[in-house]
């Protein structure tokens, strides 16, 4: 540690052969070692790699887990997703903050501890949860949060916070996390039986075109949220021009409320790697990348270990399983706190050592993706399902679920229910069936598909989890009757404002404007004209945004307008009984002016002398027309 | 040629070639699609989204979307024009634009787009961000308050000037243009003659010591609205 900064950085660069496209890895390593990537470090990096310092800065300032000024040695990131709020986040936050003596966003003067908030870390079924460096802490209560804070102040070692480990491989010596799988239902596809490796063996006995044909015949569609037919994607990549091809497994799992990939990564990594290898064989790829979100760093040593075992067993490397000419290996690319990097082209940017801006399409990744090579990006679950399809056959798979939506779907269930966790259910299951299975009662709404998904009202609980109805990456957030849906809408928009890459106008600025107006409504200052404003703005953002991020971020607003009008009306103060509305609060409007001038407004006088009836305060809606009315005696 | 075909734009049939974008094909036919980040000498960027059109019913950016045989494009469509008005308004309120005291006024593409779309005020609240003004360069002023993040300077510096003076940093509303510091001593730096200096569509990159060189009334968009040059070159061909 006594080496000068320049030399420390040089040694990091050497580990990655000074390859500019590995800048992400270098930045993450430097951040871990130095607690920041200071302007001096950026400069040293740029010199070492022979690139412009602005390009390094561009990357560093993009990712939430990379900083230009030092964080504490221990960074406590409290997850502030909606399920955490429902589970008492505020009290936990207060406890943490007071015990550490830090506000959120602050670092202790001795440089030991930083306290921050972070969006969903993939623990919504065991929340409130926090990341302490890479260590996950779950099921926080104010008491356990205080104990944790005291522990950190005393010994400063995040690993000592794990007093007992979770079920399954969460107890593996290379994971040792207190995380629970909460795997509530095992379906026939993913969790139907042991991982045998027979899918890969079967694939290698066929020509690659036949492997693709089998995946096509199974009708498997992407499980990451967009539902694109997997076989077709593989065909595009196989037929695209290029000498080298790449398979990327998308384990970014950033959609708030989604955590099913975490359970697959923990319990079935062999199946996932098998699926990647099959995909590689099917399209002729020699290189694989597992893009693992930074929040799941705790799984990395274990996953590297599994990769090592597979290399030793001839399942990766040269001439895989003796199949001469089939060479393929996989590296793990860590993310660093950016939701948009789950979007496949942004993910590719990130793998290339760039900031996580999505790319212009066309060309699509299957034509020209990672480093310009034809690239398949698939979700963890998709690749696991593909391995099972090769193992058991397309017909077997297609017989499960619905004709247009074959197989099973993994759901991540959180919020107001008795049994939150992961469910493998056949496609076609209705929401009401699901709600019964998870033990949810008095439900006001269900958010399906995470923040970018849809808010479903009770009268639509007959809808199905399916490619043809509720297409979802699998997040199901149950919202009980007490939940303030408008406050929730505000929270969702805050997330999108925080996470937008800012490349295009509608998403960068439009989401901020949506948030501003929703905050006004949430504060009770809305008016009916705001409905039109919100609807038009939402449509413009959806219609003009450059990627799936902005094309879905206004969904929550539109769903509130469409399905929860009474909730909005109540919030803007329309009395459901007579349609009247408190239009203006003179006292509140004058408060700032009173404070600045140090005088009380004369309208208080009017209050005292009962001249109030002269002031029109009510706007009464009659047949769509407004007129002024004076309050009746005794009102207010 | 085998790779040429026709597309329809607002009902008009025009020629297009495989590999062209909608923007290129319409431009050649004298049809103006409003745009801000796009520039004829630079690679398309697709960030402002003002060129959004409906192509076979789907909304796409005309500057990046390739044409397809028999494509049906809607440009002067009420929904599309409403979206454009929204986008232009967003660009105004996310920065600090006080046109009367801006030396770009009259030559400014954002302002001209506002006029073209009949905008007098925005439906959106102004966000009044706090942004710095960078006057460190002897000859050039970087006025972040007026930057619309079109990336023209980034592309021009990298692809035309071969320098990479500008780059994007930050994300979301905090996205901004950053300038290569002279920390790299051998860095060529910015020159007044660079393409990057002349392509800014708004008053964000300004040459110092020049100010209001052209009087009001004689500026670029004072008489001819933005896009009229595109529309006229079709008529040139016809006559
Ligand atoms: C903003 C955004 C975030 C996304 N995040 C993820 C993600 O975390 N995991 C994922 O698998 N797909 C995510 N996707 C979808 C991917 O772009 C892509 O469609 C998917 O990885 C393809 O895999 P599949 O066909 O197997 O589903 C995201 C898309 C968008 C627009
Ligand atoms: S919609 Fe635009 S700003 Fe939003 S994430 Fe996509 S490219 Fe970035
Ligand atoms: S840059 Fe254009 S829009 Fe902005 S203040 Fe100047 S003239 Fe007005
Ligand atoms: S400085 Fe000018 S050219 Fe550069 S991004 Fe901003 S508006 Fe565009
Ligand atoms: S001109 Fe096409 S997106 Fe800006």
mmCIF file of C-alpha atoms in Angstrom, chain A residues 315-609:
data_model
loop_
_atom_site.group_PDB
_atom_site.id
_atom_site.type_symbol
_atom_site.label_atom_id
_atom_site.label_comp_id
_atom_site.label_asym_id
_atom_site.label_seq_id
_atom_site.Cartn_x
_atom_site.Cartn_y
_atom_site.Cartn_z
ATOM 1 C CA UNK A 315 -17.166 -28.284 -19.791
ATOM 2 C CA UNK A 316 -15.432 -25.035 -20.666
ATOM 3 C CA UNK A 317 -12.252 -24.292 -22.514
ATOM 4 C CA UNK A 318 -10.944 -26.003 -25.638
ATOM 5 C CA UNK A 319 -12.703 -28.871 -27.381
ATOM 6 C CA UNK A 320 -15.532 -28.965 -24.903
ATOM 7 C CA UNK A 321 -16.522 -32.517 -23.925
ATOM 8 C CA UNK A 322 -14.176 -33.728 -26.606
ATOM 9 C CA UNK A 323 -16.081 -31.957 -29.325
ATOM 10 C CA UNK A 324 -13.201 -30.836 -31.459
ATOM 11 C CA UNK A 325 -13.307 -27.241 -32.526
ATOM 12 C CA UNK A 326 -15.839 -26.169 -29.912
ATOM 13 C CA UNK A 327 -13.946 -23.720 -27.715
ATOM 14 C CA UNK A 328 -15.770 -21.527 -25.271
ATOM 15 C CA UNK A 329 -15.038 -19.842 -21.978
ATOM 16 C CA UNK A 330 -16.892 -17.489 -19.679
ATOM 17 C CA UNK A 331 -15.773 -14.454 -17.730
ATOM 18 C CA UNK A 332 -17.710 -12.553 -15.104
ATOM 19 C CA UNK A 333 -18.266 -8.857 -15.676
ATOM 20 C CA UNK A 334 -19.320 -6.980 -12.583
ATOM 21 C CA UNK A 335 -21.759 -4.076 -12.765
ATOM 22 C CA UNK A 336 -21.447 -1.062 -10.487
ATOM 23 C CA UNK A 337 -24.881 0.225 -9.605
ATOM 24 C CA UNK A 338 -26.806 1.234 -12.725
ATOM 25 C CA UNK A 339 -30.305 -0.064 -13.436
ATOM 26 C CA UNK A 340 -30.133 0.889 -17.089
ATOM 27 C CA UNK A 341 -27.249 -1.556 -17.577
ATOM 28 C CA UNK A 342 -29.837 -4.341 -17.520
ATOM 29 C CA UNK A 343 -30.950 -3.057 -20.908
ATOM 30 C CA UNK A 344 -29.031 -5.257 -23.296
ATOM 31 C CA UNK A 345 -27.247 -2.618 -25.338
ATOM 32 C CA UNK A 346 -26.309 -0.604 -22.244
ATOM 33 C CA UNK A 347 -25.071 -3.843 -20.731
ATOM 34 C CA UNK A 348 -22.877 -4.363 -23.762
ATOM 35 C CA UNK A 349 -21.503 -0.822 -23.423
ATOM 36 C CA UNK A 350 -20.649 -1.626 -19.839
ATOM 37 C CA UNK A 351 -18.884 -4.884 -20.840
ATOM 38 C CA UNK A 352 -16.856 -2.859 -23.335
ATOM 39 C CA UNK A 353 -15.530 -0.579 -20.620
ATOM 40 C CA UNK A 354 -17.840 2.316 -21.417
ATOM 41 C CA UNK A 355 -20.434 4.284 -19.505
ATOM 42 C CA UNK A 356 -23.740 2.440 -19.561
ATOM 43 C CA UNK A 357 -25.510 4.401 -22.283
ATOM 44 C CA UNK A 358 -27.741 2.223 -24.418
ATOM 45 C CA UNK A 359 -26.660 2.017 -28.044
ATOM 46 C CA UNK A 360 -28.469 3.188 -31.128
ATOM 47 C CA UNK A 361 -30.478 0.426 -32.768
ATOM 48 C CA UNK A 362 -30.279 -0.875 -35.405
ATOM 49 C CA UNK A 363 -27.841 -2.562 -35.441
ATOM 50 C CA UNK A 364 -29.236 -4.970 -32.876
ATOM 51 C CA UNK A 365 -26.837 -6.910 -30.647
ATOM 52 C CA UNK A 366 -27.492 -10.099 -32.604
ATOM 53 C CA UNK A 367 -26.095 -8.331 -35.692
ATOM 54 C CA UNK A 368 -23.396 -6.255 -34.053
ATOM 55 C CA UNK A 369 -23.047 -6.329 -30.297
ATOM 56 C CA UNK A 370 -20.124 -6.778 -27.947
ATOM 57 C CA UNK A 371 -17.050 -5.268 -29.654
ATOM 58 C CA UNK A 372 -19.016 -5.317 -32.889
ATOM 59 C CA UNK A 373 -19.510 -9.078 -32.770
ATOM 60 C CA UNK A 374 -22.856 -10.809 -33.225
ATOM 61 C CA UNK A 375 -24.033 -11.200 -29.649
ATOM 62 C CA UNK A 376 -26.825 -13.000 -27.889
ATOM 63 C CA UNK A 377 -27.976 -11.463 -24.616
ATOM 64 C CA UNK A 378 -30.254 -13.676 -22.573
ATOM 65 C CA UNK A 379 -31.638 -13.567 -19.085
ATOM 66 C CA UNK A 380 -30.406 -16.081 -16.477
ATOM 67 C CA UNK A 381 -33.753 -17.858 -16.403
ATOM 68 C CA UNK A 382 -33.973 -18.077 -20.205
ATOM 69 C CA UNK A 383 -30.606 -19.812 -20.392
ATOM 70 C CA UNK A 384 -31.534 -22.224 -17.588
ATOM 71 C CA UNK A 385 -34.758 -23.077 -19.419
ATOM 72 C CA UNK A 386 -32.843 -23.594 -22.678
ATOM 73 C CA UNK A 387 -30.595 -26.148 -20.973
ATOM 74 C CA UNK A 388 -33.675 -28.047 -19.765
ATOM 75 C CA UNK A 389 -35.162 -27.953 -23.255
ATOM 76 C CA UNK A 390 -32.078 -29.623 -24.677
ATOM 77 C CA UNK A 391 -32.215 -32.147 -21.836
ATOM 78 C CA UNK A 392 -35.906 -33.071 -22.030
ATOM 79 C CA UNK A 393 -36.968 -31.990 -25.511
ATOM 80 C CA UNK A 394 -39.006 -29.208 -27.040
ATOM 81 C CA UNK A 395 -42.285 -31.092 -26.863
ATOM 82 C CA UNK A 396 -41.903 -31.724 -23.157
ATOM 83 C CA UNK A 397 -41.355 -28.012 -22.599
ATOM 84 C CA UNK A 398 -44.123 -26.892 -24.953
ATOM 85 C CA UNK A 399 -46.616 -29.090 -23.128
ATOM 86 C CA UNK A 400 -46.161 -27.012 -19.982
ATOM 87 C CA UNK A 401 -47.949 -23.683 -19.659
ATOM 88 C CA UNK A 402 -49.974 -22.292 -22.551
ATOM 89 C CA UNK A 403 -49.549 -22.837 -26.312
ATOM 90 C CA UNK A 404 -48.406 -19.244 -26.901
ATOM 91 C CA UNK A 405 -46.558 -19.053 -23.642
ATOM 92 C CA UNK A 406 -44.792 -22.293 -22.979
ATOM 93 C CA UNK A 407 -42.948 -23.500 -19.909
ATOM 94 C CA UNK A 408 -42.843 -22.053 -16.453
ATOM 95 C CA UNK A 409 -42.095 -18.615 -15.117
ATOM 96 C CA UNK A 410 -40.178 -17.759 -12.011
ATOM 97 C CA UNK A 411 -41.890 -15.080 -9.975
ATOM 98 C CA UNK A 412 -40.382 -12.871 -7.298
ATOM 99 C CA UNK A 413 -43.196 -12.153 -4.866
ATOM 100 C CA UNK A 414 -42.902 -9.444 -2.235
ATOM 101 C CA UNK A 415 -44.992 -6.948 -0.309
ATOM 102 C CA UNK A 416 -48.151 -7.636 1.653
ATOM 103 C CA UNK A 417 -48.408 -11.406 1.696
ATOM 104 C CA UNK A 418 -47.736 -14.258 4.084
ATOM 105 C CA UNK A 419 -45.232 -16.127 1.934
ATOM 106 C CA UNK A 420 -42.980 -13.796 -0.039
ATOM 107 C CA UNK A 421 -40.314 -15.491 -2.096
ATOM 108 C CA UNK A 422 -39.704 -17.251 -5.383
ATOM 109 C CA UNK A 423 -42.367 -19.309 -7.161
ATOM 110 C CA UNK A 424 -41.915 -21.405 -10.265
ATOM 111 C CA UNK A 425 -45.386 -21.512 -11.809
ATOM 112 C CA UNK A 426 -46.676 -22.642 -15.171
ATOM 113 C CA UNK A 427 -47.327 -19.796 -17.573
ATOM 114 C CA UNK A 428 -51.006 -18.905 -17.664
ATOM 115 C CA UNK A 429 -51.555 -18.731 -13.910
ATOM 116 C CA UNK A 430 -54.051 -16.006 -12.980
ATOM 117 C CA UNK A 431 -53.185 -13.295 -10.520
ATOM 118 C CA UNK A 432 -55.979 -14.324 -8.196
ATOM 119 C CA UNK A 433 -54.613 -17.886 -8.063
ATOM 120 C CA UNK A 434 -51.204 -16.537 -7.371
ATOM 121 C CA UNK A 435 -52.445 -14.219 -4.636
ATOM 122 C CA UNK A 436 -54.062 -17.172 -2.945
ATOM 123 C CA UNK A 437 -50.888 -19.229 -3.114
ATOM 124 C CA UNK A 438 -48.797 -16.468 -1.606
ATOM 125 C CA UNK A 439 -51.328 -15.722 1.117
ATOM 126 C CA UNK A 440 -52.351 -12.200 0.178
ATOM 127 C CA UNK A 441 -55.555 -10.692 1.487
ATOM 128 C CA UNK A 442 -57.219 -7.298 1.208
ATOM 129 C CA UNK A 443 -55.156 -6.371 -1.781
ATOM 130 C CA UNK A 444 -55.503 -2.894 -3.225
ATOM 131 C CA UNK A 445 -53.290 -3.442 -6.241
ATOM 132 C CA UNK A 446 -50.522 -5.650 -7.557
ATOM 133 C CA UNK A 447 -47.555 -4.275 -9.389
ATOM 134 C CA UNK A 448 -46.525 -6.840 -11.965
ATOM 135 C CA UNK A 449 -43.167 -6.481 -13.677
ATOM 136 C CA UNK A 450 -41.537 -4.099 -11.257
ATOM 137 C CA UNK A 451 -41.445 -0.326 -11.541
ATOM 138 C CA UNK A 452 -41.485 -0.500 -15.326
ATOM 139 C CA UNK A 453 -44.409 -2.936 -15.261
ATOM 140 C CA UNK A 454 -48.058 -2.372 -14.526
ATOM 141 C CA UNK A 455 -50.204 -1.604 -11.533
ATOM 142 C CA UNK A 456 -53.138 -3.993 -11.694
ATOM 143 C CA UNK A 457 -56.403 -3.210 -9.873
ATOM 144 C CA UNK A 458 -58.461 -5.960 -8.179
ATOM 145 C CA UNK A 459 -61.070 -6.094 -10.938
ATOM 146 C CA UNK A 460 -58.328 -7.345 -13.269
ATOM 147 C CA UNK A 461 -56.970 -10.085 -11.009
ATOM 148 C CA UNK A 462 -58.330 -12.618 -13.483
ATOM 149 C CA UNK A 463 -55.459 -11.710 -15.806
ATOM 150 C CA UNK A 464 -52.738 -14.250 -16.480
ATOM 151 C CA UNK A 465 -48.956 -14.359 -16.120
ATOM 152 C CA UNK A 466 -48.252 -15.033 -19.767
ATOM 153 C CA UNK A 467 -46.524 -13.735 -22.866
ATOM 154 C CA UNK A 468 -49.937 -12.885 -24.250
ATOM 155 C CA UNK A 469 -51.301 -11.099 -21.198
ATOM 156 C CA UNK A 470 -49.116 -9.920 -18.321
ATOM 157 C CA UNK A 471 -45.664 -10.209 -19.844
ATOM 158 C CA UNK A 472 -43.217 -9.835 -17.001
ATOM 159 C CA UNK A 473 -39.679 -10.375 -15.843
ATOM 160 C CA UNK A 474 -41.312 -11.867 -12.800
ATOM 161 C CA UNK A 475 -41.659 -9.185 -10.143
ATOM 162 C CA UNK A 476 -44.963 -9.290 -8.279
ATOM 163 C CA UNK A 477 -45.386 -6.667 -5.589
ATOM 164 C CA UNK A 478 -48.525 -7.038 -3.495
ATOM 165 C CA UNK A 479 -49.934 -3.777 -2.192
ATOM 166 C CA UNK A 480 -52.385 -4.068 0.658
ATOM 167 C CA UNK A 481 -55.201 -1.697 1.374
ATOM 168 C CA UNK A 482 -53.293 0.768 3.514
ATOM 169 C CA UNK A 483 -50.684 1.601 0.890
ATOM 170 C CA UNK A 484 -50.592 5.174 -0.358
ATOM 171 C CA UNK A 485 -50.469 4.531 -4.083
ATOM 172 C CA UNK A 486 -49.664 8.113 -4.946
ATOM 173 C CA UNK A 487 -46.699 8.197 -2.617
ATOM 174 C CA UNK A 488 -45.670 4.974 -4.253
ATOM 175 C CA UNK A 489 -45.944 6.551 -7.707
ATOM 176 C CA UNK A 490 -43.667 9.331 -6.494
ATOM 177 C CA UNK A 491 -41.139 6.793 -5.248
ATOM 178 C CA UNK A 492 -41.188 4.967 -8.585
ATOM 179 C CA UNK A 493 -40.547 8.167 -10.496
ATOM 180 C CA UNK A 494 -37.754 9.153 -8.119
ATOM 181 C CA UNK A 495 -36.117 5.876 -8.998
ATOM 182 C CA UNK A 496 -36.374 6.529 -12.723
ATOM 183 C CA UNK A 497 -35.070 10.073 -12.360
ATOM 184 C CA UNK A 498 -32.133 8.722 -10.386
ATOM 185 C CA UNK A 499 -31.353 5.946 -12.860
ATOM 186 C CA UNK A 500 -31.951 7.524 -16.288
ATOM 187 C CA UNK A 501 -28.789 7.602 -18.341
ATOM 188 C CA UNK A 502 -29.786 11.051 -19.553
ATOM 189 C CA UNK A 503 -28.944 10.409 -23.178
ATOM 190 C CA UNK A 504 -32.295 11.401 -24.627
ATOM 191 C CA UNK A 505 -34.477 14.412 -23.866
ATOM 192 C CA UNK A 506 -37.812 12.798 -22.957
ATOM 193 C CA UNK A 507 -36.412 10.408 -20.400
ATOM 194 C CA UNK A 508 -33.831 12.781 -18.945
ATOM 195 C CA UNK A 509 -36.087 15.825 -18.530
ATOM 196 C CA UNK A 510 -39.564 14.354 -18.944
ATOM 197 C CA UNK A 511 -39.333 12.018 -15.976
ATOM 198 C CA UNK A 512 -38.243 14.905 -13.781
ATOM 199 C CA UNK A 513 -41.292 16.885 -14.860
ATOM 200 C CA UNK A 514 -43.543 13.893 -14.210
ATOM 201 C CA UNK A 515 -42.058 13.549 -10.766
ATOM 202 C CA UNK A 516 -42.503 17.234 -9.989
ATOM 203 C CA UNK A 517 -46.175 17.128 -10.914
ATOM 204 C CA UNK A 518 -46.803 13.876 -9.068
ATOM 205 C CA UNK A 519 -45.191 15.334 -5.966
ATOM 206 C CA UNK A 520 -47.573 18.239 -6.204
ATOM 207 C CA UNK A 521 -50.504 15.865 -6.414
ATOM 208 C CA UNK A 522 -49.128 13.806 -3.532
ATOM 209 C CA UNK A 523 -48.858 16.939 -1.402
ATOM 210 C CA UNK A 524 -52.543 17.620 -1.993
ATOM 211 C CA UNK A 525 -51.919 20.592 -4.292
ATOM 212 C CA UNK A 526 -53.070 18.891 -7.454
ATOM 213 C CA UNK A 527 -55.962 19.895 -9.623
ATOM 214 C CA UNK A 528 -57.894 18.169 -12.315
ATOM 215 C CA UNK A 529 -55.914 19.815 -15.089
ATOM 216 C CA UNK A 530 -52.972 17.825 -13.784
ATOM 217 C CA UNK A 531 -54.545 14.615 -15.058
ATOM 218 C CA UNK A 532 -54.341 15.844 -18.628
ATOM 219 C CA UNK A 533 -50.874 17.214 -18.075
ATOM 220 C CA UNK A 534 -49.635 13.925 -16.637
ATOM 221 C CA UNK A 535 -51.285 11.840 -19.350
ATOM 222 C CA UNK A 536 -49.924 13.935 -22.227
ATOM 223 C CA UNK A 537 -46.459 14.106 -20.759
ATOM 224 C CA UNK A 538 -46.440 10.362 -20.120
ATOM 225 C CA UNK A 539 -47.477 9.617 -23.685
ATOM 226 C CA UNK A 540 -44.790 11.905 -25.048
ATOM 227 C CA UNK A 541 -42.096 10.242 -22.939
ATOM 228 C CA UNK A 542 -43.235 6.749 -23.907
ATOM 229 C CA UNK A 543 -43.597 7.687 -27.551
ATOM 230 C CA UNK A 544 -40.234 9.346 -28.048
ATOM 231 C CA UNK A 545 -37.769 7.709 -25.648
ATOM 232 C CA UNK A 546 -34.792 5.984 -27.120
ATOM 233 C CA UNK A 547 -34.849 2.762 -25.139
ATOM 234 C CA UNK A 548 -37.095 0.585 -23.031
ATOM 235 C CA UNK A 549 -36.302 2.639 -19.946
ATOM 236 C CA UNK A 550 -38.203 5.775 -20.966
ATOM 237 C CA UNK A 551 -40.698 3.753 -22.950
ATOM 238 C CA UNK A 552 -41.927 2.241 -19.679
ATOM 239 C CA UNK A 553 -41.048 4.687 -16.903
ATOM 240 C CA UNK A 554 -44.397 6.569 -17.096
ATOM 241 C CA UNK A 555 -46.421 3.340 -16.792
ATOM 242 C CA UNK A 556 -47.108 3.872 -13.128
ATOM 243 C CA UNK A 557 -48.589 7.311 -13.795
ATOM 244 C CA UNK A 558 -50.795 6.075 -16.614
ATOM 245 C CA UNK A 559 -51.967 3.138 -14.521
ATOM 246 C CA UNK A 560 -52.876 5.429 -11.647
ATOM 247 C CA UNK A 561 -54.841 7.625 -14.043
ATOM 248 C CA UNK A 562 -56.525 4.669 -15.678
ATOM 249 C CA UNK A 563 -57.341 2.444 -12.728
ATOM 250 C CA UNK A 564 -57.090 4.467 -9.575
ATOM 251 C CA UNK A 565 -58.893 7.720 -10.360
ATOM 252 C CA UNK A 566 -60.715 7.795 -6.990
ATOM 253 C CA UNK A 567 -57.399 7.615 -5.161
ATOM 254 C CA UNK A 568 -56.130 10.590 -7.131
ATOM 255 C CA UNK A 569 -59.315 12.551 -6.634
ATOM 256 C CA UNK A 570 -59.167 12.010 -2.936
ATOM 257 C CA UNK A 571 -55.614 13.188 -2.899
ATOM 258 C CA UNK A 572 -56.356 16.370 -4.792
ATOM 259 C CA UNK A 573 -59.064 17.023 -2.258
ATOM 260 C CA UNK A 574 -62.198 16.227 -4.233
ATOM 261 C CA UNK A 575 -64.820 15.126 -1.770
ATOM 262 C CA UNK A 576 -66.226 11.864 -3.148
ATOM 263 C CA UNK A 577 -69.587 12.697 -1.541
ATOM 264 C CA UNK A 578 -70.426 15.965 -3.249
ATOM 265 C CA UNK A 579 -67.621 16.505 -5.757
ATOM 266 C CA UNK A 580 -66.445 19.674 -4.080
ATOM 267 C CA UNK A 581 -62.846 20.552 -3.577
ATOM 268 C CA UNK A 582 -60.743 22.739 -1.322
ATOM 269 C CA UNK A 583 -59.232 24.970 -3.947
ATOM 270 C CA UNK A 584 -56.997 27.361 -2.124
ATOM 271 C CA UNK A 585 -55.459 27.709 1.289
ATOM 272 C CA UNK A 586 -54.724 31.378 1.748
ATOM 273 C CA UNK A 587 -52.915 30.852 5.032
ATOM 274 C CA UNK A 588 -50.502 28.343 3.510
ATOM 275 C CA UNK A 589 -49.919 30.538 0.477
ATOM 276 C CA UNK A 590 -48.941 33.455 2.655
ATOM 277 C CA UNK A 591 -46.831 31.543 5.144
ATOM 278 C CA UNK A 592 -43.469 32.139 3.432
ATOM 279 C CA UNK A 593 -44.175 35.825 2.949
ATOM 280 C CA UNK A 594 -45.177 36.099 6.584
ATOM 281 C CA UNK A 595 -42.003 34.419 7.693
ATOM 282 C CA UNK A 596 -39.795 36.650 5.552
ATOM 283 C CA UNK A 597 -41.514 39.894 6.528
ATOM 284 C CA UNK A 598 -41.915 38.852 10.127
ATOM 285 C CA UNK A 599 -45.527 40.029 10.129
ATOM 286 C CA UNK A 600 -48.839 38.306 10.171
ATOM 287 C CA UNK A 601 -51.120 38.802 7.228
ATOM 288 C CA UNK A 602 -54.336 40.702 7.776
ATOM 289 C CA UNK A 603 -56.333 37.715 6.598
ATOM 290 C CA UNK A 604 -55.920 36.294 10.072
ATOM 291 C CA UNK A 605 -57.818 39.332 11.268
ATOM 292 C CA UNK A 606 -60.610 38.469 8.907
ATOM 293 C CA UNK A 607 -60.699 35.009 10.391
ATOM 294 C CA UNK A 608 -61.078 36.385 13.840
ATOM 295 C CA UNK A 609 -63.770 38.854 12.984
#
